[in-house]
Coordinates of C-alpha atoms in Angstrom, one line a residue:
M9 CA 17.2 -22.3 40.3
T10 CA 15.3 -24.3 37.6
D11 CA 12.5 -21.7 37.6
L12 CA 15.0 -18.9 37.2
N13 CA 16.6 -20.7 34.2
N14 CA 13.2 -21.2 32.6
E15 CA 12.3 -17.6 33.1
I16 CA 15.6 -16.5 31.5
S17 CA 15.1 -18.9 28.6
L18 CA 11.6 -17.5 28.0
H19 CA 12.9 -13.9 27.9
A20 CA 15.8 -14.7 25.7
S21 CA 15.3 -14.5 21.9
P22 CA 16.6 -17.8 20.3
P23 CA 18.8 -17.3 17.3
A24 CA 16.1 -18.8 15.1
D25 CA 13.8 -15.8 15.9
A26 CA 16.1 -13.4 14.1
S27 CA 16.1 -15.7 11.0
V28 CA 12.3 -16.0 11.1
R29 CA 11.9 -12.2 11.3
R30 CA 14.4 -11.7 8.4
R31 CA 12.8 -14.3 6.2
S32 CA 9.3 -13.0 6.9
L33 CA 10.3 -9.4 6.1
V34 CA 12.0 -10.4 2.9
A35 CA 9.1 -12.5 1.8
A36 CA 6.6 -9.7 2.6
C37 CA 8.7 -7.1 0.8
G38 CA 9.2 -9.4 -2.2
A39 CA 5.4 -10.1 -2.4
H40 CA 4.6 -6.4 -2.1
A41 CA 7.1 -5.4 -4.8
V42 CA 5.9 -8.0 -7.3
H43 CA 2.2 -7.4 -6.7
D44 CA 2.4 -3.6 -6.8
G45 CA 4.6 -3.8 -9.8
L46 CA 2.2 -6.0 -11.7
T47 CA -0.7 -3.8 -10.6
D48 CA 0.9 -0.6 -11.9
L49 CA 2.2 -2.3 -15.1
I50 CA -1.4 -2.0 -16.3
Y51 CA -0.8 1.8 -16.8
V52 CA 1.9 0.9 -19.3
L53 CA -0.2 -1.6 -21.2
L54 CA -3.5 0.2 -21.4
P55 CA -2.4 2.5 -24.4
I56 CA -1.1 -0.6 -26.2
W57 CA -4.3 -2.5 -25.6
Q58 CA -6.4 0.4 -26.8
V59 CA -4.6 0.4 -30.1
Q60 CA -4.5 -3.4 -30.4
F61 CA -8.2 -4.0 -29.6
G62 CA -9.7 -0.7 -30.6
M63 CA -11.1 0.1 -27.2
S64 CA -13.0 3.2 -26.1
Y65 CA -11.9 5.2 -23.0
A66 CA -14.9 3.7 -21.2
Q67 CA -13.6 0.2 -21.9
I68 CA -10.1 1.2 -20.7
G69 CA -11.6 2.4 -17.5
L70 CA -13.5 -0.9 -17.2
L71 CA -10.3 -2.9 -17.4
R72 CA -8.5 -0.8 -14.8
G73 CA -11.6 -0.7 -12.6
A74 CA -12.0 -4.5 -12.8
Y75 CA -8.5 -5.1 -11.5
S76 CA -8.8 -2.6 -8.7
G77 CA -12.3 -3.6 -7.8
M78 CA -11.5 -7.3 -7.4
M79 CA -8.4 -6.4 -5.4
A80 CA -10.3 -4.1 -3.0
G81 CA -13.4 -6.2 -2.8
F82 CA -11.9 -9.6 -1.9
Q83 CA -9.3 -8.6 0.8
L84 CA -11.7 -9.3 3.7
L85 CA -12.5 -12.7 2.2
A86 CA -8.8 -13.4 1.7
S87 CA -8.1 -12.7 5.4
R88 CA -10.9 -15.0 6.4
A89 CA -9.8 -17.7 4.0
A90 CA -6.3 -17.5 5.5
Q91 CA -7.6 -18.5 8.9
R92 CA -8.9 -21.7 7.4
W93 CA -6.3 -22.5 4.7
G94 CA -3.2 -20.8 6.1
R95 CA -1.6 -17.5 5.4
A96 CA 1.3 -19.0 3.4
R97 CA -1.0 -21.0 1.1
M98 CA -3.2 -18.0 0.4
L99 CA -0.3 -15.6 -0.2
V100 CA 1.5 -18.1 -2.5
G101 CA -1.7 -19.0 -4.2
G102 CA -2.7 -15.4 -4.8
T103 CA 0.8 -14.6 -6.2
A104 CA 0.6 -17.6 -8.5
L105 CA -2.9 -16.6 -9.6
A106 CA -1.6 -13.1 -10.5
G107 CA 1.1 -14.8 -12.6
V108 CA -1.5 -17.0 -14.4
A109 CA -3.6 -13.9 -15.0
Y110 CA -0.8 -12.3 -16.9
L111 CA -0.2 -15.5 -18.9
F112 CA -3.8 -15.4 -20.0
A113 CA -3.6 -11.7 -20.8
G114 CA -0.6 -12.4 -23.0
Q115 CA -2.7 -14.7 -25.1
A116 CA -5.9 -12.5 -25.1
G117 CA -7.5 -12.1 -28.5
G118 CA -10.2 -9.7 -27.4
L119 CA -11.7 -7.5 -24.6
S120 CA -13.6 -10.3 -22.9
V121 CA -10.6 -12.5 -22.3
L122 CA -8.5 -9.5 -21.3
L123 CA -11.2 -8.5 -18.8
L124 CA -11.4 -12.0 -17.3
A125 CA -7.6 -12.1 -17.0
L126 CA -7.4 -8.8 -15.1
M127 CA -10.3 -9.8 -12.8
L128 CA -8.2 -13.0 -12.0
G129 CA -5.2 -10.8 -11.4
G130 CA -7.1 -8.5 -9.1
L131 CA -8.4 -11.6 -7.2
G132 CA -4.8 -12.8 -6.7
A133 CA -3.6 -9.4 -5.7
S134 CA -6.3 -9.2 -3.0
T135 CA -4.3 -11.6 -0.8
Q136 CA -1.1 -9.6 -0.6
H137 CA -1.8 -6.5 1.5
P138 CA -3.7 -8.0 4.4
L139 CA -1.6 -11.2 4.7
A140 CA 1.8 -9.8 4.1
S141 CA 1.2 -6.9 6.5
S142 CA 0.0 -9.2 9.2
M143 CA 2.9 -11.5 8.7
V144 CA 5.3 -8.7 9.3
S145 CA 3.4 -7.5 12.3
D146 CA 3.3 -11.0 13.8
T147 CA 7.0 -11.5 13.6
F148 CA 8.0 -7.9 14.6
E149 CA 5.8 -7.4 17.7
A150 CA 4.9 -3.8 18.7
G151 CA 7.8 -2.3 20.6
G152 CA 10.2 -4.7 18.8
G153 CA 10.5 -2.9 15.4
V154 CA 7.1 -3.5 13.9
K155 CA 6.7 0.0 12.6
E156 CA 10.2 0.1 11.1
A157 CA 9.5 -3.2 9.4
L158 CA 6.2 -2.0 8.0
S159 CA 8.0 1.0 6.6
H160 CA 10.4 -1.3 4.8
Y161 CA 7.5 -3.3 3.5
N162 CA 5.8 -0.2 2.1
F163 CA 9.0 1.1 0.6
A164 CA 9.4 -2.3 -1.2
G165 CA 5.9 -1.8 -2.8
D166 CA 7.0 1.5 -4.3
L167 CA 10.2 0.0 -5.6
G168 CA 8.1 -2.6 -7.4
K169 CA 5.9 0.2 -8.9
M170 CA 9.0 1.9 -10.3
L171 CA 11.0 -1.1 -11.4
I172 CA 8.6 -3.5 -13.0
P173 CA 6.7 -1.0 -15.3
A174 CA 10.1 0.6 -16.2
L175 CA 11.5 -2.9 -17.0
V176 CA 8.6 -3.8 -19.2
G177 CA 8.7 -0.4 -20.9
V178 CA 12.3 -1.1 -22.0
L179 CA 11.5 -4.7 -22.8
L180 CA 8.7 -3.6 -25.2
T181 CA 11.3 -1.8 -27.4
V182 CA 12.7 -5.2 -28.4
V183 CA 9.8 -7.7 -28.0
S184 CA 6.0 -7.7 -28.6
W185 CA 3.6 -6.8 -25.8
R186 CA 2.4 -10.4 -25.7
V187 CA 5.9 -11.7 -25.0
G188 CA 6.5 -8.9 -22.4
V189 CA 3.2 -9.7 -20.6
T190 CA 3.8 -13.5 -20.7
L191 CA 7.2 -12.9 -19.1
M192 CA 5.6 -11.0 -16.3
G193 CA 3.3 -14.0 -15.8
V194 CA 6.3 -16.2 -15.5
L195 CA 7.7 -13.7 -13.0
G196 CA 4.6 -14.1 -10.9
L197 CA 4.8 -17.9 -10.9
V198 CA 8.5 -17.8 -10.0
A199 CA 7.8 -15.3 -7.2
A200 CA 5.1 -17.7 -5.8
G201 CA 7.6 -20.5 -5.7
V202 CA 10.2 -18.4 -3.9
L203 CA 7.5 -17.3 -1.4
W204 CA 6.6 -20.9 -0.7
W205 CA 10.2 -21.6 0.1
L206 CA 10.9 -18.4 2.0
I207 CA 7.8 -17.9 4.3
P208 CA 8.6 -19.5 7.6
A209 CA 6.1 -21.9 9.3
R210 CA 3.5 -19.9 11.2
R211 CA 4.0 -20.1 15.0
A212 CA 3.9 -17.8 18.0
P213 CA 7.1 -15.8 18.2
A214 CA 9.2 -16.1 21.3
S215 CA 8.5 -12.5 22.1
R216 CA 4.9 -13.5 22.9
L217 CA 6.1 -15.8 25.6
E218 CA 7.4 -12.8 27.4
K219 CA 5.3 -10.3 29.2
S220 CA 3.6 -8.9 26.1
P221 CA 2.5 -5.3 25.7
R222 CA -1.0 -4.4 26.6
T223 CA -3.6 -6.0 24.3
P224 CA -6.1 -3.6 22.7
T225 CA -9.5 -4.1 24.2
G226 CA -12.6 -2.1 24.7
S227 CA -14.6 0.5 22.9
D228 CA -11.7 3.0 23.0
S229 CA -9.6 0.8 20.7
V230 CA -12.6 0.2 18.4
S231 CA -13.2 3.9 18.1
G232 CA -9.4 4.4 17.5
L233 CA -9.5 1.8 14.7
R234 CA -12.5 3.5 13.1
A235 CA -10.7 6.9 13.2
L236 CA -7.6 5.3 11.8
L237 CA -9.6 3.8 8.9
L238 CA -11.2 7.1 8.1
T239 CA -7.9 8.9 8.3
G240 CA -6.4 6.3 5.9
V241 CA -9.4 6.7 3.5
L242 CA -9.0 10.5 3.4
D243 CA -5.2 10.3 3.0
S244 CA -5.5 7.8 0.1
A245 CA -8.3 9.8 -1.5
I246 CA -6.4 13.1 -1.4
R247 CA -3.3 11.4 -2.7
M248 CA -5.0 9.8 -5.7
G249 CA -7.0 13.0 -6.3
F250 CA -3.8 15.1 -6.5
L251 CA -2.1 12.5 -8.8
T252 CA -5.1 12.8 -11.1
F253 CA -4.8 16.6 -11.2
L254 CA -1.0 16.9 -11.3
P255 CA -0.5 16.4 -15.1
F256 CA -3.2 19.1 -15.7
L257 CA -1.6 21.5 -13.3
L258 CA 1.8 21.0 -15.0
T259 CA 0.2 21.5 -18.4
N260 CA -1.3 24.7 -17.3
K261 CA 2.2 25.9 -16.3
G262 CA 3.6 25.0 -19.8
A263 CA 5.0 21.6 -19.1
G264 CA 5.3 19.1 -22.0
P265 CA 5.1 15.3 -21.9
A266 CA 8.8 15.0 -21.0
S267 CA 8.5 17.5 -18.1
I268 CA 5.3 15.7 -16.9
G269 CA 7.2 12.4 -16.9
L270 CA 10.1 13.9 -15.0
A271 CA 7.7 15.5 -12.5
L272 CA 6.0 12.2 -11.8
A273 CA 9.3 10.5 -11.4
L274 CA 10.4 13.1 -8.8
L275 CA 7.2 12.7 -6.9
F276 CA 7.3 8.9 -6.8
V277 CA 11.0 8.8 -5.8
G278 CA 10.2 11.2 -2.9
G279 CA 7.2 9.1 -2.1
A280 CA 9.2 5.9 -1.9
F281 CA 11.7 7.3 0.5
G282 CA 8.8 9.0 2.4
K283 CA 7.3 5.6 3.2
L284 CA 10.6 4.4 4.6
L285 CA 11.6 7.6 6.6
C286 CA 8.2 8.4 8.0
G287 CA 7.9 4.9 9.5
Y288 CA 11.0 5.6 11.6
L289 CA 9.8 9.1 12.4
G290 CA 6.6 7.7 13.7
V291 CA 8.6 5.6 16.2
R292 CA 10.7 8.5 17.3
I293 CA 8.0 11.2 17.9
G294 CA 4.7 9.2 17.8
M295 CA 1.9 8.6 15.4
M296 CA -0.1 11.8 16.0
K297 CA 2.8 14.2 15.8
T298 CA 4.1 12.6 12.6
V299 CA 0.6 12.7 11.0
W300 CA 0.2 16.4 11.9
L301 CA 3.6 17.2 10.5
T302 CA 3.2 15.2 7.2
E303 CA -0.4 16.1 6.5
S304 CA -0.1 19.8 7.3
T305 CA 3.1 20.0 5.2
T306 CA 1.3 18.2 2.4
A307 CA -1.6 20.6 2.5
L308 CA 0.8 23.6 2.4
L309 CA 2.8 22.1 -0.5
I310 CA -0.4 21.3 -2.5
V311 CA -1.3 25.0 -2.2
L312 CA 2.2 26.0 -3.3
A313 CA 1.9 23.6 -6.3
V314 CA -0.9 25.7 -7.5
E315 CA 0.8 29.1 -7.0
L316 CA 4.4 28.4 -7.9
P317 CA 5.8 28.6 -11.4
L318 CA 6.8 25.4 -13.2
T319 CA 10.5 25.5 -12.1
G320 CA 9.6 26.1 -8.4
M321 CA 7.0 23.4 -8.5
M322 CA 9.5 20.8 -10.0
V323 CA 12.0 21.6 -7.2
M324 CA 9.5 21.0 -4.4
L325 CA 7.9 17.8 -5.9
P326 CA 10.3 15.4 -4.2
L327 CA 9.5 16.9 -0.8
L328 CA 5.8 16.8 -1.6
G329 CA 6.1 13.2 -2.6
L330 CA 7.9 12.4 0.7
V331 CA 5.1 13.8 2.9
L332 CA 2.2 12.8 0.5
N333 CA 3.1 9.1 0.6
G334 CA 4.9 9.0 4.0
T335 CA 1.8 9.3 6.1
S336 CA 0.6 5.9 5.0
S337 CA 3.5 4.1 6.7
V338 CA 2.6 5.7 10.0
L339 CA -1.0 4.7 9.6
Y340 CA -0.2 1.1 8.7
G341 CA 2.1 0.9 11.7
A342 CA -0.8 1.9 14.0
V343 CA -3.0 -1.0 12.9
P344 CA -1.3 -3.7 15.1
D345 CA -1.4 -1.4 18.1
L346 CA -5.2 -1.1 17.9
T347 CA -6.1 -4.8 17.3
S348 CA -5.5 -8.1 19.0
V349 CA -3.2 -10.7 17.4
H350 CA -6.0 -12.9 16.3
K351 CA -7.9 -10.0 14.5
R352 CA -4.8 -8.5 12.8
E353 CA -5.4 -10.0 9.3
H354 CA -9.0 -8.8 9.4
A355 CA -8.0 -5.3 10.6
F356 CA -5.4 -5.0 7.8
A357 CA -7.9 -6.3 5.2
L358 CA -10.5 -3.7 6.4
F359 CA -7.9 -0.9 6.4
Y360 CA -6.6 -1.7 2.9
T361 CA -10.1 -2.2 1.5
G362 CA -11.0 1.3 2.8
T363 CA -7.9 3.0 1.5
I364 CA -7.9 1.3 -1.9
G365 CA -11.6 2.0 -2.2
G366 CA -11.1 5.7 -1.3
G367 CA -8.3 6.0 -3.8
A368 CA -10.5 4.4 -6.5
L369 CA -13.4 6.8 -5.9
A370 CA -11.4 10.0 -5.5
P371 CA -10.5 10.6 -9.2
V372 CA -14.2 10.3 -10.1
L373 CA -15.5 12.6 -7.4
F374 CA -12.7 15.2 -7.6
G375 CA -12.7 15.0 -11.4
R376 CA -16.4 16.1 -11.3
L377 CA -15.4 18.9 -8.9
G378 CA -12.7 20.0 -11.3
D379 CA -15.2 20.1 -14.2
V380 CA -17.4 22.5 -12.1
T381 CA -14.8 24.7 -10.4
G382 CA -11.6 24.3 -12.5
I383 CA -8.4 22.5 -11.6
P384 CA -6.8 25.2 -9.2
Y385 CA -9.9 25.4 -7.0
A386 CA -10.3 21.6 -7.0
V387 CA -6.7 21.2 -5.9
M388 CA -7.2 23.8 -3.1
T389 CA -10.2 21.8 -2.0
L390 CA -8.0 18.7 -1.7
A391 CA -5.7 20.6 0.6
A392 CA -8.5 21.8 2.8
I393 CA -10.1 18.3 3.1
L394 CA -6.7 16.8 4.0
L395 CA -6.7 18.9 7.2
L396 CA -9.6 16.8 8.5
T397 CA -7.0 14.1 9.2
L398 CA -5.5 16.2 12.0
P399 CA -8.4 15.8 14.5
L400 CA -8.9 12.2 13.4
S401 CA -5.3 11.4 14.2
W402 CA -6.0 12.8 17.7
C403 CA -8.8 10.3 18.1
V404 CA -6.5 7.5 16.9
Q405 CA -3.9 8.6 19.5
K406 CA -6.6 8.4 22.2
G407 CA -7.3 4.9 21.1
L408 CA -3.6 4.0 21.3
D409 CA -3.6 5.6 24.8
R410 CA -6.7 3.5 25.8
S411 CA -8.7 6.7 26.5
P412 CA -12.1 7.4 25.0
C413 CA -12.0 9.8 22.1

């Protein structure tokens, strides 16, 4: 009888577990929103800094590249450091560092200080993606809502991208850019304090005491993870390449600055909801079917974006944003299924490094292609390359099924 009671207690989820899951998800979503918002805030500030410091376009590119490069380059080191110093300390410390970086940027008197501040900001931001993602995965085990939780996490990042730059844009109408940037630094420090209080102590969830799902092992899972990484790199590269060309496509169709702003807003709103909805869709119909649906639809809509007149293009942009961004939630959700618990942070760091790196290189490579072939043909090329993700997703599915690809 005692053994039976023990077995029942192991399989029951204590009330605390629900609280731990909820706090972990709120903390991860909050970190994602703040970090992504501070990252994309740079786009609002670059034109102001250009006028303030008399920078060339090459120097502007250097500033943006410094932040992105530090963020992409140090994610693997952040995951390793978390194994020694603890995930909570690294995530809180990275968020605080991002806040301190904006405090420095608010006092910058020249390009060198501004460059140093953005490098520090990128270093702080490098902790967020791998550590917050693995925190969500650890508390929402596969089969217990991990994919849905990651879709909420990704949705929160897009909310941050929309809200923080918009907030600062309005704020700059009444205060100087130095005051606005300093306030964002304070926001980063406050967010770090909230995370320190909110992140629960790291421990094995009760669900792991149960008979856990099969643990990924063997070369099949390794090949599946490699295929997943390549799929993510291509998906990110095509997304960033299309975003680079979109304003020029709109201009060719007669759009002015206001129409371009509206078009981007429509695309990003669709993209935010796409990250949320496609995560749930992946649970319902599976990773491979979802990727085939979203990527093939994306390729078709990219072609239509070239062919349609301006009004038709504006109407379909929210749907394009939904499928263009939605695939990423499905891909993120497959990472825990292809890795063991102890390698999860490293796998997420590797995945985000590849996708962010692919997204950073894409505008350069496809921009050169656009110079040679023209914008319409370059965009058509994006759609064709995107179809390579279809066979890759089949290989990922084979890894999930534990069958050699």
